[in-house]
PDB file of C-alpha atoms in Angstrom:
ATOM      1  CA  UNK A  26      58.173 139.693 108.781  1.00 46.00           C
ATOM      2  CA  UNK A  27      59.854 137.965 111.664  1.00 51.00           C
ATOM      3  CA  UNK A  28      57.339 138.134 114.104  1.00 50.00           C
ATOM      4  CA  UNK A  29      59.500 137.537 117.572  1.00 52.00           C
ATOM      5  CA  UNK A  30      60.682 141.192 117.333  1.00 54.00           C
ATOM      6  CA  UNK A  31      57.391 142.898 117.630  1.00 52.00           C
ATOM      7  CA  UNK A  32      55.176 140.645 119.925  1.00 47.00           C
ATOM      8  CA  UNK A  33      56.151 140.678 124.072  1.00 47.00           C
ATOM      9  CA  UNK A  34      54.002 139.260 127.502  1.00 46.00           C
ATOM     10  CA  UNK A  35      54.162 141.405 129.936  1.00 49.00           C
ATOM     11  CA  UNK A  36      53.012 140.747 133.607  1.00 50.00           C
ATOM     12  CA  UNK A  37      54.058 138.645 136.452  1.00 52.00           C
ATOM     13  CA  UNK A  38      52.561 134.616 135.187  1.00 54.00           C
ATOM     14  CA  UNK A  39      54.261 132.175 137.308  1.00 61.00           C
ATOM     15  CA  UNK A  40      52.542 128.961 136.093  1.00 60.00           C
ATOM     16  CA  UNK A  41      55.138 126.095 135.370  1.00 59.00           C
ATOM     17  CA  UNK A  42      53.234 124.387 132.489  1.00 59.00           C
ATOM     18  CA  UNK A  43      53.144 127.862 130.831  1.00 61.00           C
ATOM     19  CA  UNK A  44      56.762 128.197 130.506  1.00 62.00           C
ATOM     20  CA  UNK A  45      59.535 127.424 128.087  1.00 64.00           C
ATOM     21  CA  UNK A  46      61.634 124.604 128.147  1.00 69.00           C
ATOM     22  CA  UNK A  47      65.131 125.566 128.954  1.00 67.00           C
ATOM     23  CA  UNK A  48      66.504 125.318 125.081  1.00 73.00           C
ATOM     24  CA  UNK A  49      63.961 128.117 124.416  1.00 67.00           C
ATOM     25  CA  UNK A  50      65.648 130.023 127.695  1.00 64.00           C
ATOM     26  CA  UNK A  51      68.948 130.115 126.458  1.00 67.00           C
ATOM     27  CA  UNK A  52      67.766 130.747 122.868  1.00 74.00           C
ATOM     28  CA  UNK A  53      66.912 134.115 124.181  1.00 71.00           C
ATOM     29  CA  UNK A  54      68.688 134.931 127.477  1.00 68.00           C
ATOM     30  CA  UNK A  55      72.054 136.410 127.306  1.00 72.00           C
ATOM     31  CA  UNK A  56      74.025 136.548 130.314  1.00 75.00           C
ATOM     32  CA  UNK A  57      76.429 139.531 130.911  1.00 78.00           C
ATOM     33  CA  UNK A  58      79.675 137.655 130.689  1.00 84.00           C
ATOM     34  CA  UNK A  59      81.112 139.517 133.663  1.00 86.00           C
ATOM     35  CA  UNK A  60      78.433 138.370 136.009  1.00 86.00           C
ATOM     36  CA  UNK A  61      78.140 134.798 134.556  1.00 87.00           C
ATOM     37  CA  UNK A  62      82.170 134.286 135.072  1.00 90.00           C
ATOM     38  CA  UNK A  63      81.817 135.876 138.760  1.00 91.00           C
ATOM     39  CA  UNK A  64      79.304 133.143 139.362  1.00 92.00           C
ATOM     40  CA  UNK A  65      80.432 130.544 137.904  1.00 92.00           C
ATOM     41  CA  UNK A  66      83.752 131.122 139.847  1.00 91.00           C
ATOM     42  CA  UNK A  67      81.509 131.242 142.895  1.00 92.00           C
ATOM     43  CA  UNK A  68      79.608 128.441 142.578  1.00 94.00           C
ATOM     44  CA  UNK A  69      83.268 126.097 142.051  1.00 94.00           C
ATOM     45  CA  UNK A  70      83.774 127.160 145.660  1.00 93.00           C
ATOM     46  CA  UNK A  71      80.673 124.639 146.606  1.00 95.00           C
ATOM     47  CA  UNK A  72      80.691 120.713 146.324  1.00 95.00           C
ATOM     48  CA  UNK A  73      77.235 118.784 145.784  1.00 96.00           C
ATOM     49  CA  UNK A  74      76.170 119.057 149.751  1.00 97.00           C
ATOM     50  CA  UNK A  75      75.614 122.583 149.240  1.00 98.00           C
ATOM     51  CA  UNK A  76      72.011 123.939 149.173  1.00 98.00           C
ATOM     52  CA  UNK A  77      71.662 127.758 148.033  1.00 98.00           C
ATOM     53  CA  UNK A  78      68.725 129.475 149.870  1.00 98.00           C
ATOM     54  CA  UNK A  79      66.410 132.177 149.395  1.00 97.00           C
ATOM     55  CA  UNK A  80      64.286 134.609 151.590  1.00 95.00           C
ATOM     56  CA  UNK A  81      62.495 137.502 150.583  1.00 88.00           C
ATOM     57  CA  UNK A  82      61.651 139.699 153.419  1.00 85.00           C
ATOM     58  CA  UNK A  83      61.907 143.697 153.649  1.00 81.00           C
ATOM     59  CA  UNK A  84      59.548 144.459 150.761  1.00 77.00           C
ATOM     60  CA  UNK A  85      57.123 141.423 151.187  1.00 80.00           C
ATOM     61  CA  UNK A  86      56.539 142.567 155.052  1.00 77.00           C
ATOM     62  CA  UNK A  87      53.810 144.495 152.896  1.00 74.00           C
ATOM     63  CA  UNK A  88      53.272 143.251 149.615  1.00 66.00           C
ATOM     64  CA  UNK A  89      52.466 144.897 146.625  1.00 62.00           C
ATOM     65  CA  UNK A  90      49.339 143.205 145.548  1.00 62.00           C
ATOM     66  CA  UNK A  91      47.502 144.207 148.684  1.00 62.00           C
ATOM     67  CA  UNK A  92      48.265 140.699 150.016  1.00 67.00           C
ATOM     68  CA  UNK A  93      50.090 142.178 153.624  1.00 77.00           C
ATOM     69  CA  UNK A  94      52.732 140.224 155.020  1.00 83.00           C
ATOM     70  CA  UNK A  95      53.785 137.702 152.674  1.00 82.00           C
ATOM     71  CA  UNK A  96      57.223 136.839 153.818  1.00 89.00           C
ATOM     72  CA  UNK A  97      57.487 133.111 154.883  1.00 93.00           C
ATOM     73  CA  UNK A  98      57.886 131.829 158.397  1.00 93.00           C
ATOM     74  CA  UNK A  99      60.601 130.451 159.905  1.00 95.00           C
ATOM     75  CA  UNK A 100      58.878 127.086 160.143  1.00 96.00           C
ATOM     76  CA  UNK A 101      59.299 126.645 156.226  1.00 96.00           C
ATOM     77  CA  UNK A 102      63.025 126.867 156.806  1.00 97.00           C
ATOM     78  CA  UNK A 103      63.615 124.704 159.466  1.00 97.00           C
ATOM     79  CA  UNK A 104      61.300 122.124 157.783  1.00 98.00           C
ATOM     80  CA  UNK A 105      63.460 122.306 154.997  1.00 98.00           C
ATOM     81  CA  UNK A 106      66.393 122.334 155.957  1.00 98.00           C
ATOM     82  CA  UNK A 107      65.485 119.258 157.841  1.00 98.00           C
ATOM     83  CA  UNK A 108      64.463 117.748 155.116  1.00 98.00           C
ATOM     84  CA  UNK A 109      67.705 118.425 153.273  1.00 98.00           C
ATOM     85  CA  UNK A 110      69.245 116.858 156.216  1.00 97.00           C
ATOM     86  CA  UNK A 111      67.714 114.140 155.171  1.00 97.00           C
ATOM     87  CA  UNK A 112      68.956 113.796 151.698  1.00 97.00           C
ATOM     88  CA  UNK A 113      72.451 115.580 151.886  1.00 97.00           C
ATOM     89  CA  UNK A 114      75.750 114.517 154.446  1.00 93.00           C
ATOM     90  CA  UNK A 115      76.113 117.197 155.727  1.00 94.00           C
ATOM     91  CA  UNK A 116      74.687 119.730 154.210  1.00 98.00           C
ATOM     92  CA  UNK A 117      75.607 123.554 153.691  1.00 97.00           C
ATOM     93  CA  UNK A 118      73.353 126.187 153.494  1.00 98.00           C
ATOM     94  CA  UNK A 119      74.210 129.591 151.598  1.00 98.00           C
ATOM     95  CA  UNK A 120      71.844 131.678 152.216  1.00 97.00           C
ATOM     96  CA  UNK A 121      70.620 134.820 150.017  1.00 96.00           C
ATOM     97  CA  UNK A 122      68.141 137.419 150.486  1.00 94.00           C
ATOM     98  CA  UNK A 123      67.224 140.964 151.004  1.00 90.00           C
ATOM     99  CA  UNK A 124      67.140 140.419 155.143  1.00 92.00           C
ATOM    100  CA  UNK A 125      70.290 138.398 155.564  1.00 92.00           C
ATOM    101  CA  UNK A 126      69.635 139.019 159.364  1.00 94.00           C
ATOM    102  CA  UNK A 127      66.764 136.602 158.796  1.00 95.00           C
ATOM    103  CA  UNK A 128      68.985 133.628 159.205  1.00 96.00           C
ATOM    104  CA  UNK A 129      71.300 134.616 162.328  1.00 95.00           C
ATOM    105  CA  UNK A 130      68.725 132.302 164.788  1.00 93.00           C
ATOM    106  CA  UNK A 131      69.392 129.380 162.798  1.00 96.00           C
ATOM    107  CA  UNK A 132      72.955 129.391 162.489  1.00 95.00           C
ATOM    108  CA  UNK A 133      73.772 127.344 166.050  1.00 95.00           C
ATOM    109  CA  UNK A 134      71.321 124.522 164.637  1.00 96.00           C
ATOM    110  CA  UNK A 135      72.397 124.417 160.785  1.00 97.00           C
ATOM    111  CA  UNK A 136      75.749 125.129 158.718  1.00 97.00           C
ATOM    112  CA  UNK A 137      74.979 128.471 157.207  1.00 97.00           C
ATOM    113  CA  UNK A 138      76.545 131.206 155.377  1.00 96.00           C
ATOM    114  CA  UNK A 139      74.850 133.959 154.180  1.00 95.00           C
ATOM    115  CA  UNK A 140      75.921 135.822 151.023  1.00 93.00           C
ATOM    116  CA  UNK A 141      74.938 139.212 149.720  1.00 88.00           C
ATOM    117  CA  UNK A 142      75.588 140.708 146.146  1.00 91.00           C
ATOM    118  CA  UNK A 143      73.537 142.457 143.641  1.00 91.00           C
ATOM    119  CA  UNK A 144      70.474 141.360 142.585  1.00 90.00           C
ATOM    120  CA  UNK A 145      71.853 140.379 139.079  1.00 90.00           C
ATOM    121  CA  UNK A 146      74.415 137.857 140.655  1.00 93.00           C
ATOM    122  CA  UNK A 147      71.973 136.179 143.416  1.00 94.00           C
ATOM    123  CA  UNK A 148      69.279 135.458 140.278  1.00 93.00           C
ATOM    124  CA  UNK A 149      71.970 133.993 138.637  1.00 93.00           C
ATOM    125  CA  UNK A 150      73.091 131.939 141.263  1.00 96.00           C
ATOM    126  CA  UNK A 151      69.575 130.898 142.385  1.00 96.00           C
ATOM    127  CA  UNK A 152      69.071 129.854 138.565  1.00 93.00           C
ATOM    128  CA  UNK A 153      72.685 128.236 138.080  1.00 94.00           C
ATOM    129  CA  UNK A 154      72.662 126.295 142.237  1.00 96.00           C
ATOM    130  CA  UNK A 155      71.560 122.756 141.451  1.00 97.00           C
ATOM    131  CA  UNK A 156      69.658 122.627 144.700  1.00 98.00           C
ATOM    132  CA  UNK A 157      67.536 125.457 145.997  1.00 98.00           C
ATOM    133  CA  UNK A 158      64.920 126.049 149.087  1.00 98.00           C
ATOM    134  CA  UNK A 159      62.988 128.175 147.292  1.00 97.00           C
ATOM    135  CA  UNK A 160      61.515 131.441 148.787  1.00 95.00           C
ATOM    136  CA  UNK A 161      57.383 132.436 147.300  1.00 91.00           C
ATOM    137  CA  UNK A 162      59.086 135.013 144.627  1.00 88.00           C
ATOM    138  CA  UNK A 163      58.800 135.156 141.281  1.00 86.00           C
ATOM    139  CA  UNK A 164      62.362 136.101 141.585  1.00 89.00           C
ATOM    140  CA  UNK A 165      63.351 132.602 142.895  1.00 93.00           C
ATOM    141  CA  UNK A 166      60.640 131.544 141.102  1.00 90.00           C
ATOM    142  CA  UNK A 167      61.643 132.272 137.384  1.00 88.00           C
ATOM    143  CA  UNK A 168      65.595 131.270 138.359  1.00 92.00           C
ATOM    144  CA  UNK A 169      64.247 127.086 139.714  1.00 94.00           C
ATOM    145  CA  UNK A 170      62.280 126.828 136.554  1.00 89.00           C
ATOM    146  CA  UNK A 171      64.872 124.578 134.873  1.00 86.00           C
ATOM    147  CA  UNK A 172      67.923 122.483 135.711  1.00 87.00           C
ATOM    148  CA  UNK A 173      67.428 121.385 139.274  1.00 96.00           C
ATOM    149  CA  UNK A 174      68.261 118.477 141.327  1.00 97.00           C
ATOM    150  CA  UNK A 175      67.172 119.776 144.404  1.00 98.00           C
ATOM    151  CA  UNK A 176      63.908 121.859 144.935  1.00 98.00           C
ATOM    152  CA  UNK A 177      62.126 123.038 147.823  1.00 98.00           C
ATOM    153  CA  UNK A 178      59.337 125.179 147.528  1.00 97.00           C
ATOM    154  CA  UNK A 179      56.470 126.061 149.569  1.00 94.00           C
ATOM    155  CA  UNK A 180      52.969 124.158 149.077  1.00 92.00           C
ATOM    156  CA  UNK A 181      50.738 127.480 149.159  1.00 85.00           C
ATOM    157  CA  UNK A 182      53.122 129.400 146.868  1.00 80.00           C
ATOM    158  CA  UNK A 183      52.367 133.271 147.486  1.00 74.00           C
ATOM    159  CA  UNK A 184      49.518 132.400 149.749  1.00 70.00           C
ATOM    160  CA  UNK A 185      50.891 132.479 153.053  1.00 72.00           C
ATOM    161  CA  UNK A 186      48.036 133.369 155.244  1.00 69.00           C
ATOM    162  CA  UNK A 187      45.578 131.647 153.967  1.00 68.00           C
ATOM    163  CA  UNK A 188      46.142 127.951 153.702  1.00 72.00           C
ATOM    164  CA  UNK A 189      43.232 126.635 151.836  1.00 74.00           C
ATOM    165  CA  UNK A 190      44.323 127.311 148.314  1.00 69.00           C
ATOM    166  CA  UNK A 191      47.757 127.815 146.476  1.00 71.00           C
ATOM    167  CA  UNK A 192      48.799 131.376 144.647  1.00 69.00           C
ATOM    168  CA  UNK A 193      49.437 131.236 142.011  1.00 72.00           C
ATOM    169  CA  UNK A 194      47.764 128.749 140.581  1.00 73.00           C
ATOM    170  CA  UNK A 195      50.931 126.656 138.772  1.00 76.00           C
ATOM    171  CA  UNK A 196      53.506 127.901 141.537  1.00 83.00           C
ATOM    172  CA  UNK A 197      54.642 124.167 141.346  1.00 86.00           C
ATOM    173  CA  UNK A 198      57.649 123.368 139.580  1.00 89.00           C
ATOM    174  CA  UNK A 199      57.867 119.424 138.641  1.00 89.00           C
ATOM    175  CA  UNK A 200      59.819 117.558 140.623  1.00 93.00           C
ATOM    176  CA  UNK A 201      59.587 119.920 144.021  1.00 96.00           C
ATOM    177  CA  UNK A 202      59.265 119.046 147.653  1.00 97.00           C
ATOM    178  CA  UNK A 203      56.274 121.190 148.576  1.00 95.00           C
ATOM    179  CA  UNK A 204      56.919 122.255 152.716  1.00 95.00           C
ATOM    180  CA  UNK A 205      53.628 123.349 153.926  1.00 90.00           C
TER     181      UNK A 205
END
């Protein structure tokens, strides 16, 4: 009996040393071929300066899990894309989330674009981008796990009203810049 067809996780676990490496990933995840082509014609329209980012804001103004507003501030963003100022000349920020209006106050201080498609195409350019500021999702979240240059994420993970203590524990992904 081949015992990967009849045993499945189910839940939300975001916890990076829980999760596959990326050869186990594309063992199992097919991509429709439409999408992937659509993106990976998208993403040729971008050079190397270019830093995708994500916000999720209409249904974390009141999140699920009784946790109430859980949509980042705009402080995370500006620190970040200060420090990809930093590390990038010149850098280009295309932007993607469910409140593209989000991002209108900081386009006269940053080059940004904002994009919007279907959910299936923005998780598959957050997971194909080679740099990402990260929004708290597990959206964003499961799409950084692998194959990133450039990661931003923020230091309290879900937890963005209390800042004693990250959630969920494992929200890290090696290699991040953690923006309190």
């Amino acid at each position: 009996m081949n015992i990967e067809h009849h045993v499945y996780v189910k839940g939300h676990f975001p916890h990076y040393e829980l999760m596959p490496d990326i050869n186990v990933v594309k063992k199992y995840l097919s991509y429709n071929n439409e999408n992937f082509n659509k993106v990976i014609n998208l993403l040729k329209l971008y050079d190397k300066n270019t830093i995708f980012v994500h916000y999720r804001g209409t249904d974390f103004k009141n999140h699920e899990n009784g946790m109430g507003d859980c949509r980042l501030k705009e402080d995370y963003y500006h620190q970040s894309f200060e420090i990809s100022k930093s590390k990038f000349t010149d850098p280009r920020f295309v932007c993607l989330s469910d409140d593209p209006h989000f991002f209108e106050g900081f386009k006269s201080l940053y080059h940004i674009e904002t994009i919007s498609n279907p959910y299936e195409i923005d998780w598959l350019i957050l997971h194909l981008c080679k740099n990402l500021i990260s929004s708290n999702s597990s959206f964003c979240w499961t799409a950084a796990l692998h194959n990133k240059d450039f990661l931003i994420q923020p230091f309290y993970g879900l937890n963005v009203n209390n800042k004693s203590f990250q959630i969920p524990y494992g929200f890290h992904i090696n290699n991040s810049i953690l923006v309190k």
